JSON list of C-alpha atoms in Angstrom, two decimals:
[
{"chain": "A", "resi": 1, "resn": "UNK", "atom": "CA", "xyz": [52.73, 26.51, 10.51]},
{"chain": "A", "resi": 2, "resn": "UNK", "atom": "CA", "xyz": [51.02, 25.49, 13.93]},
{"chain": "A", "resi": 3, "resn": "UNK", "atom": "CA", "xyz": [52.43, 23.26, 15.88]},
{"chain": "A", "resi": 4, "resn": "UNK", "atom": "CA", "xyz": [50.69, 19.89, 17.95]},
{"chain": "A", "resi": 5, "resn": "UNK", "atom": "CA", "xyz": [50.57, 19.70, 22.04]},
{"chain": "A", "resi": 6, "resn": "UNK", "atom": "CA", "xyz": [49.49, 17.29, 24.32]},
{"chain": "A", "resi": 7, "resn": "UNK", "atom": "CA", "xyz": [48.81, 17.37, 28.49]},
{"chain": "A", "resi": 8, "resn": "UNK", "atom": "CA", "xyz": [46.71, 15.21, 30.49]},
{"chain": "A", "resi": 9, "resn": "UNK", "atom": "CA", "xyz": [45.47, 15.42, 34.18]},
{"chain": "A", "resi": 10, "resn": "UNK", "atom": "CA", "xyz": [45.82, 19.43, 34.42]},
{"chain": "A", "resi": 11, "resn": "UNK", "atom": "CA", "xyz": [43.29, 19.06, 37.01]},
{"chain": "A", "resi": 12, "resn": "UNK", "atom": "CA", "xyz": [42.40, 23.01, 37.00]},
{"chain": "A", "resi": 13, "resn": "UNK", "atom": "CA", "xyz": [41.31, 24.61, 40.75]},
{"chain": "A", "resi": 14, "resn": "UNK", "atom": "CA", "xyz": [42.11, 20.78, 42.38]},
{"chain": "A", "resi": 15, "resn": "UNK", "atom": "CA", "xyz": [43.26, 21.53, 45.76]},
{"chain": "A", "resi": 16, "resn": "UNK", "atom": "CA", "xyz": [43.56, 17.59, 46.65]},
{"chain": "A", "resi": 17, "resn": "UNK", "atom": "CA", "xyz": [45.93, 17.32, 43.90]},
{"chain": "A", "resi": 18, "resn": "UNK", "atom": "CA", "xyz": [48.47, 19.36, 44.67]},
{"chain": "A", "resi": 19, "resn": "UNK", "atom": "CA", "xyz": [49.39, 16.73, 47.44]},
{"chain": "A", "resi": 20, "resn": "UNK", "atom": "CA", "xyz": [48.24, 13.59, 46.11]},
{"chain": "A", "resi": 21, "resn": "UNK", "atom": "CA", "xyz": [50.45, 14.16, 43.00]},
{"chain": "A", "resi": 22, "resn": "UNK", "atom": "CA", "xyz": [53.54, 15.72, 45.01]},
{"chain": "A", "resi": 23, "resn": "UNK", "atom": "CA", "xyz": [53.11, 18.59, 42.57]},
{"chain": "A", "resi": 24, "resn": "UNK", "atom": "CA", "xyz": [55.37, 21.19, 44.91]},
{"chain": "A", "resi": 25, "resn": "UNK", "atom": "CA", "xyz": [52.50, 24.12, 44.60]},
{"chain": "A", "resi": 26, "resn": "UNK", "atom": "CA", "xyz": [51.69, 25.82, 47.90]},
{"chain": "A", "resi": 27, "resn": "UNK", "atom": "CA", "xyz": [48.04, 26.61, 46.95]},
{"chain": "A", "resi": 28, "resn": "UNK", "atom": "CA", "xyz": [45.76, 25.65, 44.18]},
{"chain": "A", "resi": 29, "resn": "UNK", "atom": "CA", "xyz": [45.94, 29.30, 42.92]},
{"chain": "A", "resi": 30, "resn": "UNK", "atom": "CA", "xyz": [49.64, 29.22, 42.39]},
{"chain": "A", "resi": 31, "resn": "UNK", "atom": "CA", "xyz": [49.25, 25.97, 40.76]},
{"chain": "A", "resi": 32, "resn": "UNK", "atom": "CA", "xyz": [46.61, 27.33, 38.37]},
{"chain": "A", "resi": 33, "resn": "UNK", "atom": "CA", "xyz": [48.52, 30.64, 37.72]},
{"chain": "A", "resi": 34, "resn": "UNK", "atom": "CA", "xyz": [51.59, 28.20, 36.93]},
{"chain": "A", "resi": 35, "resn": "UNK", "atom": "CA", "xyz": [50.11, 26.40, 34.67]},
{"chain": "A", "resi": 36, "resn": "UNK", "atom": "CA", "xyz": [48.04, 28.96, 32.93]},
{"chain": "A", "resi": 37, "resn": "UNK", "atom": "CA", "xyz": [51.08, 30.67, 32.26]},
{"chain": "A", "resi": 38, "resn": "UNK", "atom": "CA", "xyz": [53.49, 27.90, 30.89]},
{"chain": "A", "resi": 39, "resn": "UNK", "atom": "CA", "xyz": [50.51, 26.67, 28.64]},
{"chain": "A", "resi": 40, "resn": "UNK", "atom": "CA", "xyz": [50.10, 30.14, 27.53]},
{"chain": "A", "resi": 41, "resn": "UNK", "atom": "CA", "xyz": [53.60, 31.21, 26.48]},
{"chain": "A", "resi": 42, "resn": "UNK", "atom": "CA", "xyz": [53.89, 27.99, 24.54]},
{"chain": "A", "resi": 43, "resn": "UNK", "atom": "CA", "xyz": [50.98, 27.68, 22.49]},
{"chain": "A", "resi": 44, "resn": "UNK", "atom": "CA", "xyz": [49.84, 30.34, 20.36]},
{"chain": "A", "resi": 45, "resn": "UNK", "atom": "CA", "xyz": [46.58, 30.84, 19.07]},
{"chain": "A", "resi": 46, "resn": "UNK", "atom": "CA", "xyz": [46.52, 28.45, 16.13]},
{"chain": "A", "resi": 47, "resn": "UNK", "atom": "CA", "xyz": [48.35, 25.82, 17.71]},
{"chain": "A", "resi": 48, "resn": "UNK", "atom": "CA", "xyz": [46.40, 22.44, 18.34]},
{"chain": "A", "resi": 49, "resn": "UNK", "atom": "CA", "xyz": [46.47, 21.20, 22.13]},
{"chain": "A", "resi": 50, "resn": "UNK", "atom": "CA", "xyz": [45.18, 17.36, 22.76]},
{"chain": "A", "resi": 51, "resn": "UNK", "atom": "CA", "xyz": [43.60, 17.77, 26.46]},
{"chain": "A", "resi": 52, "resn": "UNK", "atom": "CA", "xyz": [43.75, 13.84, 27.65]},
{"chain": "A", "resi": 53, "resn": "UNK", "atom": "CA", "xyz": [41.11, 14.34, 30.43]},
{"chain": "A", "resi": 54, "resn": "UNK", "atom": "CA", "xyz": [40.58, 15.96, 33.57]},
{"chain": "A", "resi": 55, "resn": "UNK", "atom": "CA", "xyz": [41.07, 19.56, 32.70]},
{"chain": "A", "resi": 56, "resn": "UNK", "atom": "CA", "xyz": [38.84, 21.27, 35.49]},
{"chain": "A", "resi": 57, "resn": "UNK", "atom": "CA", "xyz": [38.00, 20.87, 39.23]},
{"chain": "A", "resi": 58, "resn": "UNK", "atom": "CA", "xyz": [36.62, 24.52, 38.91]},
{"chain": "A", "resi": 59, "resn": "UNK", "atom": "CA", "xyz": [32.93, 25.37, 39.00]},
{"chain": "A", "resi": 60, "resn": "UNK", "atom": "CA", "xyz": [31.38, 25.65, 35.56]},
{"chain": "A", "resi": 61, "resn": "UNK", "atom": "CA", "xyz": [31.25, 29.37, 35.40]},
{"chain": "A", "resi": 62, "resn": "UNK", "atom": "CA", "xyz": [34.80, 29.56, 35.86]},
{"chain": "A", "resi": 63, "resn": "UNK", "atom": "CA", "xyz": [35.69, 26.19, 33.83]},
{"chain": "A", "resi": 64, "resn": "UNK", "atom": "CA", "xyz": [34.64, 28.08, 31.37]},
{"chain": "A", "resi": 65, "resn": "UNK", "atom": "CA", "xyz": [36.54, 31.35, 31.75]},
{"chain": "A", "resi": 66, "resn": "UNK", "atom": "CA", "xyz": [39.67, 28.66, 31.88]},
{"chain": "A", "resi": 67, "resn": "UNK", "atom": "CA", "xyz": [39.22, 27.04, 28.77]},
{"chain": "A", "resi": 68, "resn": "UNK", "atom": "CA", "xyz": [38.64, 30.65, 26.98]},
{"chain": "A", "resi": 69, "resn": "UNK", "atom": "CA", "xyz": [41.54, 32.01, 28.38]},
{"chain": "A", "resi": 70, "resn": "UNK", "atom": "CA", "xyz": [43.98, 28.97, 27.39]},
{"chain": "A", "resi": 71, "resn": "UNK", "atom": "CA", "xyz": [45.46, 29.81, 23.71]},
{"chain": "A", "resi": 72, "resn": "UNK", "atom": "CA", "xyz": [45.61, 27.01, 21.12]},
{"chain": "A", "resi": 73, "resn": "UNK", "atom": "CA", "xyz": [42.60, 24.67, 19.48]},
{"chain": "A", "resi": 74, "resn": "UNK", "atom": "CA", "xyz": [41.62, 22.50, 21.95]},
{"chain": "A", "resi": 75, "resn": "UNK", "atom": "CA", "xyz": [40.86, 19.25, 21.15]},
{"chain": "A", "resi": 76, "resn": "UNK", "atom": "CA", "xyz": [39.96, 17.24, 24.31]},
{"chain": "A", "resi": 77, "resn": "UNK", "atom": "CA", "xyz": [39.86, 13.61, 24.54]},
{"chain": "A", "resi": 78, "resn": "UNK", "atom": "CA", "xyz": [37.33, 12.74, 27.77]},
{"chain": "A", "resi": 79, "resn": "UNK", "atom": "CA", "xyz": [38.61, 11.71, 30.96]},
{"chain": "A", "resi": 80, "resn": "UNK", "atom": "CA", "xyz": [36.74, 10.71, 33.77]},
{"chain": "A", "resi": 81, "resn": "UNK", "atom": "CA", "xyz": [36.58, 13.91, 35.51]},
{"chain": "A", "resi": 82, "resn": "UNK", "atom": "CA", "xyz": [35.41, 15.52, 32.59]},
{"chain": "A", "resi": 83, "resn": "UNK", "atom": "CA", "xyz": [31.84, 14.85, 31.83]},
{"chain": "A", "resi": 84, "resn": "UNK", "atom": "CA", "xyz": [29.81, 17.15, 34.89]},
{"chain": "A", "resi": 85, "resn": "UNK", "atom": "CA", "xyz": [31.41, 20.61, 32.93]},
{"chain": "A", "resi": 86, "resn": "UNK", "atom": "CA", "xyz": [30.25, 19.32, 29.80]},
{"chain": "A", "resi": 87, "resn": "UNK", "atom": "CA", "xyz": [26.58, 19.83, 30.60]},
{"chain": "A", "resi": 88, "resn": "UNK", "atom": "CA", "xyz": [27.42, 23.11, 29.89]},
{"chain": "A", "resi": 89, "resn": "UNK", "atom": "CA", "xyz": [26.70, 23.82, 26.21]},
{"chain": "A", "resi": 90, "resn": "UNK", "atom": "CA", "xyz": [28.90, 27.06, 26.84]},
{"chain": "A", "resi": 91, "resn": "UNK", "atom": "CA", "xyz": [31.48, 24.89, 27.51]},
{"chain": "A", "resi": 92, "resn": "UNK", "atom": "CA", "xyz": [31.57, 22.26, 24.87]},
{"chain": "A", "resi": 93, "resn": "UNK", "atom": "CA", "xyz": [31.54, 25.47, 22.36]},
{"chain": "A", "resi": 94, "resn": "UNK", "atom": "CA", "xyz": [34.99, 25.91, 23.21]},
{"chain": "A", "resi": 95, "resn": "UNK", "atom": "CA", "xyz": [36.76, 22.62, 22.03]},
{"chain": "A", "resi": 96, "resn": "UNK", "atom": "CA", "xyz": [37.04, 21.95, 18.24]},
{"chain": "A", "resi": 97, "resn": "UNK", "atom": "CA", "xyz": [36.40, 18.15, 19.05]},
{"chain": "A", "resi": 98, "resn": "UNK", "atom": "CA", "xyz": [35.37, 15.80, 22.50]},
{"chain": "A", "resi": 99, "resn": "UNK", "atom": "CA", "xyz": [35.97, 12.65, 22.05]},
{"chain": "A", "resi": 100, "resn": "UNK", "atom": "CA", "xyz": [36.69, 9.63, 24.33]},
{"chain": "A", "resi": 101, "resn": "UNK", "atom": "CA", "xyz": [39.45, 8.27, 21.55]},
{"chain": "A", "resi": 102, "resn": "UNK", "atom": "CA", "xyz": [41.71, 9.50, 18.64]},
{"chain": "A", "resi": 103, "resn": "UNK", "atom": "CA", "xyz": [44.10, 8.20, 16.13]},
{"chain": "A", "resi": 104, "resn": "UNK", "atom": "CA", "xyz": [46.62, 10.91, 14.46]},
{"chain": "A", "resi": 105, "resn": "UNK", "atom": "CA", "xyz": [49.41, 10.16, 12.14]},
{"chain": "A", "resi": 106, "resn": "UNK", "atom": "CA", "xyz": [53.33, 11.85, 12.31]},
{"chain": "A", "resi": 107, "resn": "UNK", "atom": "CA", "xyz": [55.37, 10.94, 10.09]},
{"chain": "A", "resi": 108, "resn": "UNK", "atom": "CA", "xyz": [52.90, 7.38, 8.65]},
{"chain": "A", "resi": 109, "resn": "UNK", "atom": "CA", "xyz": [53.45, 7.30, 12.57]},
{"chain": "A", "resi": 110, "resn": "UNK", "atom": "CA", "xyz": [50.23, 6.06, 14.19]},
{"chain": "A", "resi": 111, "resn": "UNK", "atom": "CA", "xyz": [49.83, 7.62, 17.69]},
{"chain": "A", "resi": 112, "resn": "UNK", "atom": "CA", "xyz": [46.62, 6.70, 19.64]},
{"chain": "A", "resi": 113, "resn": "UNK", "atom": "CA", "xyz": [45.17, 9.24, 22.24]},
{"chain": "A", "resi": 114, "resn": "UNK", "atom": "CA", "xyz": [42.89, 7.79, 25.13]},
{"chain": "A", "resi": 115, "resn": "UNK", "atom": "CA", "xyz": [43.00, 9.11, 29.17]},
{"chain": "A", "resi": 116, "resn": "UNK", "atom": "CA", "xyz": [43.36, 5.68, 29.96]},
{"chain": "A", "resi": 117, "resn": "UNK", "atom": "CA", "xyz": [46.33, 3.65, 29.25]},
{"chain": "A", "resi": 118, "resn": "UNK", "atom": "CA", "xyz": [45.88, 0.82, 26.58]},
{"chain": "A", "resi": 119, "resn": "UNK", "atom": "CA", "xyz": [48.79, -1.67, 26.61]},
{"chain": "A", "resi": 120, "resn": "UNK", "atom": "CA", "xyz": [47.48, -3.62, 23.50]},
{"chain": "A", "resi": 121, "resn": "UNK", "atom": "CA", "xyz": [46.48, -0.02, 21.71]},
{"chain": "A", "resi": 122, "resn": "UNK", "atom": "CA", "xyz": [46.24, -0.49, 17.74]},
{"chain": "A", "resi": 123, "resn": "UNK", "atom": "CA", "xyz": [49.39, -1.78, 16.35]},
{"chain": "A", "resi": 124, "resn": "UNK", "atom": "CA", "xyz": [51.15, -1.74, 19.39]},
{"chain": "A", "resi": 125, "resn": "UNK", "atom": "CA", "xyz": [54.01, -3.73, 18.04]},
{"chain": "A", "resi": 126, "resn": "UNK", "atom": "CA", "xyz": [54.80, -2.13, 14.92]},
{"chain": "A", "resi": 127, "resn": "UNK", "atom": "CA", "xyz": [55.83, 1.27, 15.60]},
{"chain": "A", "resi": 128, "resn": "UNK", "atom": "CA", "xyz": [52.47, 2.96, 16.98]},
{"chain": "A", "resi": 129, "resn": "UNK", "atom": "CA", "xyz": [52.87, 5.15, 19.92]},
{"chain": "A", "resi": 130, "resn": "UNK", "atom": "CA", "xyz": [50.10, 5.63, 22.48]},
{"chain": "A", "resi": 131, "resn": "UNK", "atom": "CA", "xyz": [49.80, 8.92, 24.62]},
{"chain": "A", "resi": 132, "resn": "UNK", "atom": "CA", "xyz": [47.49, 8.91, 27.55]},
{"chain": "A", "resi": 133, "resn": "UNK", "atom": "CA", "xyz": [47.09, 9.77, 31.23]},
{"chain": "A", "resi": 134, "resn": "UNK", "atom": "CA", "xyz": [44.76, 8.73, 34.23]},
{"chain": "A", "resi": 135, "resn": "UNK", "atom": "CA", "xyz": [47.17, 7.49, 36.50]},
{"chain": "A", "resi": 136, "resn": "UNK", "atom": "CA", "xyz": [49.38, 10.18, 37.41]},
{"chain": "A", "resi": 137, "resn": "UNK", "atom": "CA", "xyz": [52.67, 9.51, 38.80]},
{"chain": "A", "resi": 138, "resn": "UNK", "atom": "CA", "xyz": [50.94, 6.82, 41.27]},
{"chain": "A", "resi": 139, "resn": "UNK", "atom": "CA", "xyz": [51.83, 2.86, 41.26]},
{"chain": "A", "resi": 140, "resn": "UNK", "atom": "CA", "xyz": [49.18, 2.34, 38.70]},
{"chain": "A", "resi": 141, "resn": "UNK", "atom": "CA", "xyz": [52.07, 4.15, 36.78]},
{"chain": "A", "resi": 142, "resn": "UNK", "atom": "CA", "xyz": [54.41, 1.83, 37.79]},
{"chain": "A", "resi": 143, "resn": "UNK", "atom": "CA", "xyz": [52.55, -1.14, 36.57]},
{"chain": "A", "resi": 144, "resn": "UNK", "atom": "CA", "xyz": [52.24, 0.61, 33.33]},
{"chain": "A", "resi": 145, "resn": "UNK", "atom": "CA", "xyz": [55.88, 0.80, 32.77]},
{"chain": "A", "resi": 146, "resn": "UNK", "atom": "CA", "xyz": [56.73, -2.95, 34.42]},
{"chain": "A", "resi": 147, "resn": "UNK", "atom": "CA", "xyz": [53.62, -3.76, 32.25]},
{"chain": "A", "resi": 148, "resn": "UNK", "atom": "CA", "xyz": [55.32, -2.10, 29.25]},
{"chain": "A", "resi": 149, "resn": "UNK", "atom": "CA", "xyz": [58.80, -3.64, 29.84]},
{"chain": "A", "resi": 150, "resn": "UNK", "atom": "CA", "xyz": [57.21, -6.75, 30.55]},
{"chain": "A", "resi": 151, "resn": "UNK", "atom": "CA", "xyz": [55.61, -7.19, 26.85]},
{"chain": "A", "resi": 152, "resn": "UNK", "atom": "CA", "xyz": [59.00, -5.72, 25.21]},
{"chain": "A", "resi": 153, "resn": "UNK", "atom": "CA", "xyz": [60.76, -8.98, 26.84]},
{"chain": "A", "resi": 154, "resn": "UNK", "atom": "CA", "xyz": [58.30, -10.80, 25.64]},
{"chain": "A", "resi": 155, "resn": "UNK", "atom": "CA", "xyz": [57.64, -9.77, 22.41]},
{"chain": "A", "resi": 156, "resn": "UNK", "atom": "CA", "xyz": [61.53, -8.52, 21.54]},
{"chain": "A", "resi": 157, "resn": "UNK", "atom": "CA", "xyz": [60.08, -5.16, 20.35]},
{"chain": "A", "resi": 158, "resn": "UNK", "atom": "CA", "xyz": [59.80, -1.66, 21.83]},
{"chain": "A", "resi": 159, "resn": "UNK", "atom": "CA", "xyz": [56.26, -0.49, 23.34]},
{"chain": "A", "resi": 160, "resn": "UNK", "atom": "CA", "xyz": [56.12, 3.03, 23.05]},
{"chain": "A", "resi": 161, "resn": "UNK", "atom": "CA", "xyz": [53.48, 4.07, 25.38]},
{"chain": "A", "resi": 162, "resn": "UNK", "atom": "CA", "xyz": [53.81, 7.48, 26.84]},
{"chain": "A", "resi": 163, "resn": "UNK", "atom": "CA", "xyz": [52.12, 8.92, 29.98]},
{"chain": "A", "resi": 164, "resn": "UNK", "atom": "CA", "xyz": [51.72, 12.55, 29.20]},
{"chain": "A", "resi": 165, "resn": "UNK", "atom": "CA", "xyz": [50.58, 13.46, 32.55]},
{"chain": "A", "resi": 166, "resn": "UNK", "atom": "CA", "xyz": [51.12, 17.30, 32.99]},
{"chain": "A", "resi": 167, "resn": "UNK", "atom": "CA", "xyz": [52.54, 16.36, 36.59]},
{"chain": "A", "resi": 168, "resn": "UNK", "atom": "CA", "xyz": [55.58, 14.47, 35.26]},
{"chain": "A", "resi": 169, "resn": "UNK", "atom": "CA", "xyz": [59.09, 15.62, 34.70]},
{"chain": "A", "resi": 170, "resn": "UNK", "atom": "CA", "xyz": [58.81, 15.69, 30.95]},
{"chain": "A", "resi": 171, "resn": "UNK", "atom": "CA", "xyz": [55.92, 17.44, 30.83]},
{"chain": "A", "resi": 172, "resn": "UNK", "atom": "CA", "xyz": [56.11, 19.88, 33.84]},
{"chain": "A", "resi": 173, "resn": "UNK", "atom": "CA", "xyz": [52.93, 21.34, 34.05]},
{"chain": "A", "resi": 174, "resn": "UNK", "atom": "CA", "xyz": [53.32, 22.30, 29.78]},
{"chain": "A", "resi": 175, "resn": "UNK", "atom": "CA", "xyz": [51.71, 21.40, 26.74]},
{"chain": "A", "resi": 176, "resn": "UNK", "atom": "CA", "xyz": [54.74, 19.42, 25.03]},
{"chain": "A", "resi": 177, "resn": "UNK", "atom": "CA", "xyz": [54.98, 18.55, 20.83]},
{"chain": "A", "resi": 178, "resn": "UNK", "atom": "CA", "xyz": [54.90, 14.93, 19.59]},
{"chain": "A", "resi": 179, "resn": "UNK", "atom": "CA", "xyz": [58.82, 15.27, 19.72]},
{"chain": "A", "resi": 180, "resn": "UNK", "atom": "CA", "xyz": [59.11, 16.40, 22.44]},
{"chain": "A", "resi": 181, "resn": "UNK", "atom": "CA", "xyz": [57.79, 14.36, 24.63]},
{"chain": "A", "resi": 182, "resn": "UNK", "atom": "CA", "xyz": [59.42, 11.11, 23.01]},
{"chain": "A", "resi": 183, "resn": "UNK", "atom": "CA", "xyz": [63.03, 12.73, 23.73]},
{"chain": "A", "resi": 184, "resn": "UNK", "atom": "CA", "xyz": [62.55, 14.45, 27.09]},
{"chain": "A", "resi": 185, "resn": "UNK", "atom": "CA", "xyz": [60.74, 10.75, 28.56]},
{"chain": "A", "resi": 186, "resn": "UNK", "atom": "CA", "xyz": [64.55, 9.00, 27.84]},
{"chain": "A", "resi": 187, "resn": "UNK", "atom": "CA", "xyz": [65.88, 11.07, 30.86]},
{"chain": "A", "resi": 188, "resn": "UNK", "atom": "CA", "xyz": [62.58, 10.87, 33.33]},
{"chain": "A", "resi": 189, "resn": "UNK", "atom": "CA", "xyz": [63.14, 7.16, 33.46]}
]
């Protein structure tokens, strides 16, 4: 049986990253080899990995070597770094689906996938989860969670919106499962 993963903001060959995201790499090439390797001795070949934007910084040519060397299915759900290395149809050959949105089910479990975060995502108060990206581990982050804790107050029920930023503790730089990601968040916060 394959299993589901999800990463967002991977930001492949980003040099600028590396310090704007405190991501403890000394070059861009260690961060890529990092990466490459973590994704690729998690996922096998007929696992499923959800991309949620912003995979590549790299030229085309070599976005595309990337994306074939990466194991798994990859599904990958447009951020907004994402659209100048899809002009290459070369490219866009190696991702099962691009989309900008998606709606899965675990478990009658709805859980929405957009890069951007959606506080008032589809059945947001009664038991959907949302998965998403975008902003990093900045303060736009930080207004996502006071956002989040904000509308549980209000609304007495539990908002389960998840960055899935690869940069993150719970993630760290790997393509997690649905389940794992929900129990390895408890301890980043």
């Amino acid at each position: 049986m394959s299993n589901r993963y999800f990463i967002a903001d991977p930001h492949f060959g980003h040099a600028n990253v590396i310090k704007f995201d405190q991501r403890g790499f000394d070059s861009v090439e260690e961060m890529d080899k990092v990466m490459k390797e973590r994704w690729n001795n998690t996922v096998k070949e007929d696992d499923e990995v959800y991309i949620l934007g912003d995979i590549s910084f790299l030229p085309s040519s070599e976005t595309e070597e990337l994306i074939k060397s990466l194991n798994g299915e990859k599904i990958l759900i447009m951020g907004n770094h994402d659209s100048k290395f899809l002009k290459n149809p070369r490219i866009k050959e190696q991702f099962k689906l691009i989309t900008s949105y998606r709606e899965l089910y675990f478990d009658n479990k709805l859980l929405v996938l957009c890069h951007y975060p959606i506080p008032c995502f589809k059945n947001h108060l009664h038991g959907a989860y949302h998965f998403y990206g975008h902003v990093h581990n900045t303060f736009e982050y930080e207004i996502m969670e006071d956002l989040k804790l904000a509308m549980e107050d209000e609304q007495g029920k539990e908002l389960r919106m998840y960055n899935v930023g690869c940069m993150l503790p719970h993630m760290d730089f790997t393509p997690r499962t649905f389940e794992e990601i929900i129990e390895r968040f408890k301890y980043d916060r």
